[in-house]
Coordinates of C-alpha atoms and ligand atoms in Angstrom, one line a residue:
M1 CA 22.6 -39.0 42.3
I2 CA 25.7 -41.1 42.8
L3 CA 29.0 -39.6 41.7
F4 CA 31.5 -42.0 40.3
K5 CA 35.1 -41.2 39.6
K6 CA 36.2 -44.8 38.9
A7 CA 35.1 -46.7 35.8
M8 CA 35.0 -50.0 37.6
A9 CA 32.7 -48.8 40.3
L10 CA 30.3 -47.3 37.8
S11 CA 30.4 -50.4 35.7
M12 CA 29.6 -52.7 38.6
H13 CA 26.7 -50.4 39.7
L14 CA 25.2 -50.6 36.2
D15 CA 25.7 -54.3 36.1
N16 CA 23.4 -54.6 39.1
A17 CA 20.8 -52.4 37.3
R18 CA 21.0 -54.6 34.2
K19 CA 20.4 -57.7 36.4
K20 CA 17.2 -56.0 37.4
N21 CA 16.3 -55.5 33.7
Q22 CA 16.6 -51.8 34.0
T23 CA 17.4 -49.8 30.9
I24 CA 20.3 -47.4 30.9
G25 CA 20.3 -44.0 29.1
F26 CA 23.6 -42.2 28.6
V27 CA 24.4 -38.5 28.1
P28 CA 28.1 -37.8 27.5
T29 CA 29.1 -34.2 28.0
M30 CA 32.1 -31.9 28.5
G31 CA 30.4 -30.0 31.3
A32 CA 29.7 -26.3 31.6
L33 CA 26.1 -27.5 31.4
H34 CA 23.2 -25.5 30.0
Q35 CA 19.6 -26.0 28.8
G36 CA 20.8 -27.9 25.7
H37 CA 22.4 -30.6 27.9
L38 CA 19.3 -30.6 30.1
A39 CA 17.1 -31.3 27.1
L40 CA 19.2 -34.5 26.5
I41 CA 18.9 -35.5 30.2
E42 CA 15.1 -34.9 30.1
A43 CA 14.7 -37.1 27.0
C44 CA 16.9 -39.7 28.7
K45 CA 14.9 -39.7 31.9
K46 CA 11.6 -40.1 30.0
E47 CA 12.8 -43.2 28.1
A48 CA 15.3 -45.0 30.3
D49 CA 15.1 -46.4 33.8
I50 CA 18.5 -45.0 34.8
C51 CA 20.0 -41.8 33.5
V52 CA 23.8 -41.7 33.4
C53 CA 25.8 -38.5 32.5
S54 CA 29.5 -38.1 32.1
I55 CA 31.6 -34.9 32.3
F56 CA 35.0 -35.2 30.7
V57 CA 36.8 -32.5 28.8
N58 CA 38.4 -34.8 26.4
P59 CA 41.9 -33.5 25.4
A60 CA 42.0 -36.0 22.5
Q61 CA 39.4 -34.1 20.6
F62 CA 40.9 -30.6 20.8
N63 CA 43.1 -29.9 17.8
N64 CA 43.8 -26.4 19.3
P65 CA 45.6 -26.5 22.7
T66 CA 44.4 -22.9 23.6
D67 CA 40.8 -24.0 23.0
F68 CA 41.3 -26.9 25.4
K69 CA 43.0 -24.7 28.0
L70 CA 40.2 -22.1 27.8
Y71 CA 37.3 -24.6 27.7
P72 CA 34.9 -23.5 30.5
S73 CA 34.7 -25.6 33.7
T74 CA 31.8 -25.0 36.1
I75 CA 31.7 -28.4 37.9
D76 CA 30.0 -27.3 41.2
K77 CA 27.2 -25.7 39.3
D78 CA 27.1 -28.7 36.9
I79 CA 26.5 -31.0 39.8
E80 CA 23.6 -28.8 41.0
V81 CA 22.1 -28.8 37.5
L82 CA 22.4 -32.6 37.3
L83 CA 20.7 -33.0 40.7
K84 CA 17.9 -30.7 39.7
G85 CA 17.6 -32.4 36.3
G86 CA 17.2 -35.8 38.0
C87 CA 20.4 -37.5 36.7
D88 CA 20.9 -40.8 38.6
A89 CA 24.7 -41.3 38.1
L90 CA 27.4 -38.9 37.2
F91 CA 30.7 -40.2 35.8
L92 CA 33.5 -37.7 36.4
P93 CA 36.7 -39.4 35.5
A94 CA 40.2 -38.0 35.7
R95 CA 42.2 -38.2 32.5
E96 CA 44.1 -41.3 33.7
E97 CA 40.8 -43.1 34.4
M98 CA 39.7 -42.5 30.8
Y99 CA 43.1 -43.2 29.3
P100 CA 45.0 -45.4 31.7
P101 CA 48.7 -46.0 31.3
G102 CA 49.2 -48.3 28.3
F103 CA 45.9 -47.1 26.7
K104 CA 46.3 -47.4 22.9
A105 CA 44.3 -45.0 20.8
K106 CA 42.5 -46.9 18.0
Q107 CA 42.2 -45.6 14.5
Y108 CA 38.5 -45.5 13.5
D109 CA 37.6 -45.8 9.8
L110 CA 35.3 -42.9 9.5
G111 CA 35.7 -42.6 5.8
Y112 CA 34.9 -39.3 4.1
L113 CA 33.1 -38.0 7.2
E114 CA 36.5 -37.2 8.6
A115 CA 37.6 -35.1 5.7
L116 CA 34.5 -32.9 5.4
W117 CA 33.5 -29.7 7.2
E118 CA 34.5 -30.0 10.9
G119 CA 36.8 -32.9 9.9
Q120 CA 38.7 -30.6 7.4
F121 CA 39.0 -27.7 9.8
R122 CA 39.7 -29.7 13.0
P123 CA 42.1 -32.5 11.9
G124 CA 42.0 -35.4 14.4
H125 CA 38.9 -34.0 16.1
F126 CA 36.5 -36.9 15.3
Q127 CA 39.2 -39.5 16.0
G128 CA 39.4 -38.0 19.5
V129 CA 35.7 -37.9 19.9
C130 CA 35.5 -41.6 19.0
Q131 CA 38.3 -42.5 21.3
A132 CA 36.4 -41.0 24.3
V133 CA 32.9 -42.1 23.3
D134 CA 34.2 -45.7 22.6
R135 CA 35.8 -45.8 26.0
L136 CA 32.7 -44.4 27.7
L137 CA 30.3 -46.8 25.9
G138 CA 32.5 -49.6 27.0
I139 CA 32.1 -48.5 30.7
V140 CA 28.4 -47.6 30.6
E141 CA 27.1 -50.1 28.1
P142 CA 23.9 -48.1 27.7
T143 CA 20.6 -49.1 26.1
S144 CA 20.3 -45.6 24.6
L145 CA 22.7 -42.8 23.8
Y146 CA 21.6 -39.1 23.7
M147 CA 23.3 -36.6 21.5
G148 CA 22.5 -33.1 20.3
Q149 CA 21.6 -32.1 16.8
K150 CA 23.7 -29.0 17.5
D151 CA 26.7 -31.1 16.7
Y152 CA 25.2 -32.5 13.5
Q153 CA 28.3 -34.1 12.0
Q154 CA 29.2 -35.6 15.3
C155 CA 25.9 -37.4 15.3
L156 CA 26.7 -39.0 12.0
V157 CA 30.2 -39.9 13.3
I158 CA 28.8 -41.6 16.4
K159 CA 26.3 -43.5 14.3
K160 CA 29.3 -44.8 12.3
L161 CA 31.2 -45.5 15.5
L162 CA 28.3 -47.6 16.8
A163 CA 28.4 -49.6 13.6
L164 CA 32.2 -50.0 13.6
T165 CA 32.2 -51.2 17.2
D166 CA 29.3 -53.7 16.8
R167 CA 27.0 -51.6 19.0
E168 CA 24.1 -51.3 16.6
A169 CA 21.9 -52.4 19.5
V170 CA 22.5 -49.1 21.2
S171 CA 19.7 -46.7 20.3
L172 CA 21.1 -43.3 19.2
K173 CA 18.6 -40.5 20.1
I174 CA 19.2 -37.1 18.4
I175 CA 17.7 -34.2 20.3
P176 CA 16.9 -30.9 18.5
T177 CA 19.1 -27.8 19.2
I178 CA 18.1 -25.6 22.2
R179 CA 18.5 -21.9 21.6
E180 CA 18.6 -18.7 23.5
E181 CA 15.6 -16.4 22.9
S182 CA 17.8 -14.5 20.5
G183 CA 18.3 -17.7 18.4
L184 CA 21.9 -18.3 19.4
A185 CA 22.4 -22.0 19.9
M186 CA 23.3 -22.8 23.5
S187 CA 26.9 -23.8 23.8
S188 CA 29.4 -24.1 26.7
R189 CA 31.7 -21.9 24.6
N190 CA 29.2 -19.1 24.7
L191 CA 30.5 -18.4 28.3
R192 CA 33.7 -17.1 26.6
L193 CA 31.8 -14.5 24.6
T194 CA 31.8 -10.8 25.6
E195 CA 28.4 -9.1 25.7
E196 CA 29.2 -7.5 22.3
Q197 CA 30.3 -10.8 20.8
R198 CA 27.2 -12.5 22.1
S199 CA 24.9 -10.0 20.4
K200 CA 26.9 -10.3 17.2
A201 CA 26.8 -14.1 17.4
V202 CA 23.0 -14.0 16.7
A203 CA 24.2 -13.6 13.0
L204 CA 24.8 -17.4 13.0
Y205 CA 21.1 -18.0 13.5
S206 CA 19.9 -15.2 11.2
T207 CA 22.3 -16.5 8.5
L208 CA 20.8 -20.0 8.8
G209 CA 17.3 -18.5 8.6
F210 CA 18.4 -16.5 5.5
L211 CA 19.7 -19.7 3.8
K212 CA 16.5 -21.5 4.6
S213 CA 14.2 -18.9 3.4
S214 CA 16.2 -18.2 0.2
L215 CA 16.8 -21.8 -0.8
P216 CA 13.7 -22.0 -3.1
V217 CA 14.8 -18.9 -5.1
K218 CA 18.7 -18.9 -5.2
S219 CA 21.5 -21.1 -6.2
I220 CA 23.3 -23.1 -3.5
T221 CA 26.7 -21.8 -4.3
G222 CA 25.4 -18.2 -4.4
L223 CA 23.7 -18.7 -1.0
E224 CA 26.8 -20.1 0.6
K225 CA 28.8 -17.1 -0.5
E226 CA 26.1 -14.7 0.6
G227 CA 25.8 -16.5 4.0
A228 CA 29.6 -16.2 4.5
A229 CA 29.5 -12.5 3.6
L230 CA 26.7 -11.9 6.2
L231 CA 28.8 -13.5 8.9
Q232 CA 31.9 -11.6 8.0
R233 CA 29.9 -8.3 8.2
S234 CA 29.0 -9.3 11.8
G235 CA 32.7 -9.7 12.6
F236 CA 33.1 -13.5 12.1
N237 CA 36.0 -15.3 10.5
V238 CA 34.2 -17.9 8.5
D239 CA 35.5 -21.5 8.2
Y240 CA 32.5 -22.7 6.1
V241 CA 28.9 -21.9 5.3
A242 CA 27.7 -25.1 3.5
I243 CA 24.5 -26.6 2.3
A244 CA 24.8 -30.4 2.4
D245 CA 22.8 -33.6 2.0
A246 CA 21.2 -34.0 5.5
D247 CA 21.7 -37.8 5.4
N248 CA 25.4 -38.0 4.6
L249 CA 26.7 -34.4 4.6
Q250 CA 28.0 -34.6 1.1
P251 CA 28.0 -31.1 -0.4
A252 CA 24.6 -30.4 -2.1
L253 CA 24.9 -29.3 -5.8
E254 CA 21.2 -28.7 -6.4
V255 CA 18.0 -28.8 -4.4
N256 CA 16.3 -31.8 -6.0
N257 CA 14.1 -33.7 -3.6
K258 CA 16.8 -34.4 -1.1
K259 CA 16.7 -33.4 2.5
L260 CA 19.3 -30.7 3.0
V261 CA 21.0 -29.1 6.0
A262 CA 22.9 -25.8 6.3
L263 CA 26.1 -26.0 8.3
I264 CA 28.2 -23.1 9.7
A265 CA 31.5 -22.8 11.5
A266 CA 32.9 -19.4 12.3
T267 CA 35.0 -17.6 14.8
I268 CA 34.3 -14.4 16.7
G269 CA 37.2 -13.0 18.7
D270 CA 38.9 -16.3 19.6
V271 CA 35.7 -18.3 20.1
R272 CA 34.9 -20.8 17.4
L273 CA 31.1 -21.6 17.1
I274 CA 29.2 -24.1 15.0
D275 CA 25.5 -24.2 14.2
N276 CA 23.2 -25.9 11.7
M277 CA 19.6 -25.9 10.5
P278 CA 17.7 -28.5 8.5
L279 CA 16.4 -26.7 5.4
N280 CA 13.5 -28.7 4.0
Ligands
AMP1 P1 29.3 -30.9 24.9 O1 29.3 -30.8 26.4 O2 29.3 -29.6 24.2 O3 30.3 -31.9 24.3 O4 27.9 -31.5 24.5 C1 27.3 -32.6 25.0 C2 26.1 -33.0 24.3 O5 25.1 -32.0 24.4 C3 26.4 -33.3 22.8 O6 25.6 -34.4 22.3 C4 25.9 -32.0 22.2 O7 25.5 -32.1 20.8 C5 24.7 -31.6 23.1 N1 24.4 -30.2 23.0 C6 25.3 -29.2 23.1 N2 24.6 -28.0 23.0 C7 23.3 -28.3 22.7 C8 22.2 -27.5 22.4 N3 22.2 -26.2 22.3 N4 21.0 -28.2 22.2 C9 20.9 -29.5 22.2 N5 22.0 -30.3 22.5 C10 23.2 -29.7 22.7

């Protein structure tokens, strides 16, 4: 694996690969890597000739400064994980490399996606995500881009970003959520949970399971309320428990024949977690 700290060096390296007609798969991350990230790398390695990962904790996407400050960093371990996972190139830029002096943040027209769910509770978050991913895509120019279904809404935002920036040729691959044995979705933020919080956090998964199994027999609004109550009973502060159209994330009013997804965002202690589950 080659470690790149400079955008120009990585870009030149990948130009050479492209000249040899090699395909480039890209896995952007914020580090503190776990099995979920590894699933993306595995998929990338299967499909692309070269697997590029990036680690950058992007300040622009944190609406909460404490969350940014406390975001876990395990870079030495991450490098070991990437070596074992077979990553070919790691991009590890400093903040100034991502956002050089004079860098002008664009405003991306994400439409209603920005006002819903995560957009509503984390104002500016998706603009920040787009800012970093747009910059990374400009450097890596991948053939395929690997993202986790764990961040369901982010996947839709990135799809929109690819369209907005004329990158429809980049193939977006969405990889299913990897979970702990308990059902808790793997997340870098799990490192911040105490043992007690970690065992309570299983309620996220059991609530999603409850929503899925009860969907055929209960009303959507009733289920959302019951889901929120279940989480509160486990000690969560709930931002939302929502059932939405799986294609566009608009709130679902009735089941009909539509594909639906349940979405949850809730905080335990001071750790905010999200999870989701396709329902039908
Ligand atoms: P992050 O480092 O949290 O920004 O995540 C980097 C990428 O890994 C994103 O595309 C996430 O959706 C994905 N990811 C994070 N957790 C998981 C998981 N448990 N299963 C699958 N993908 C994940």
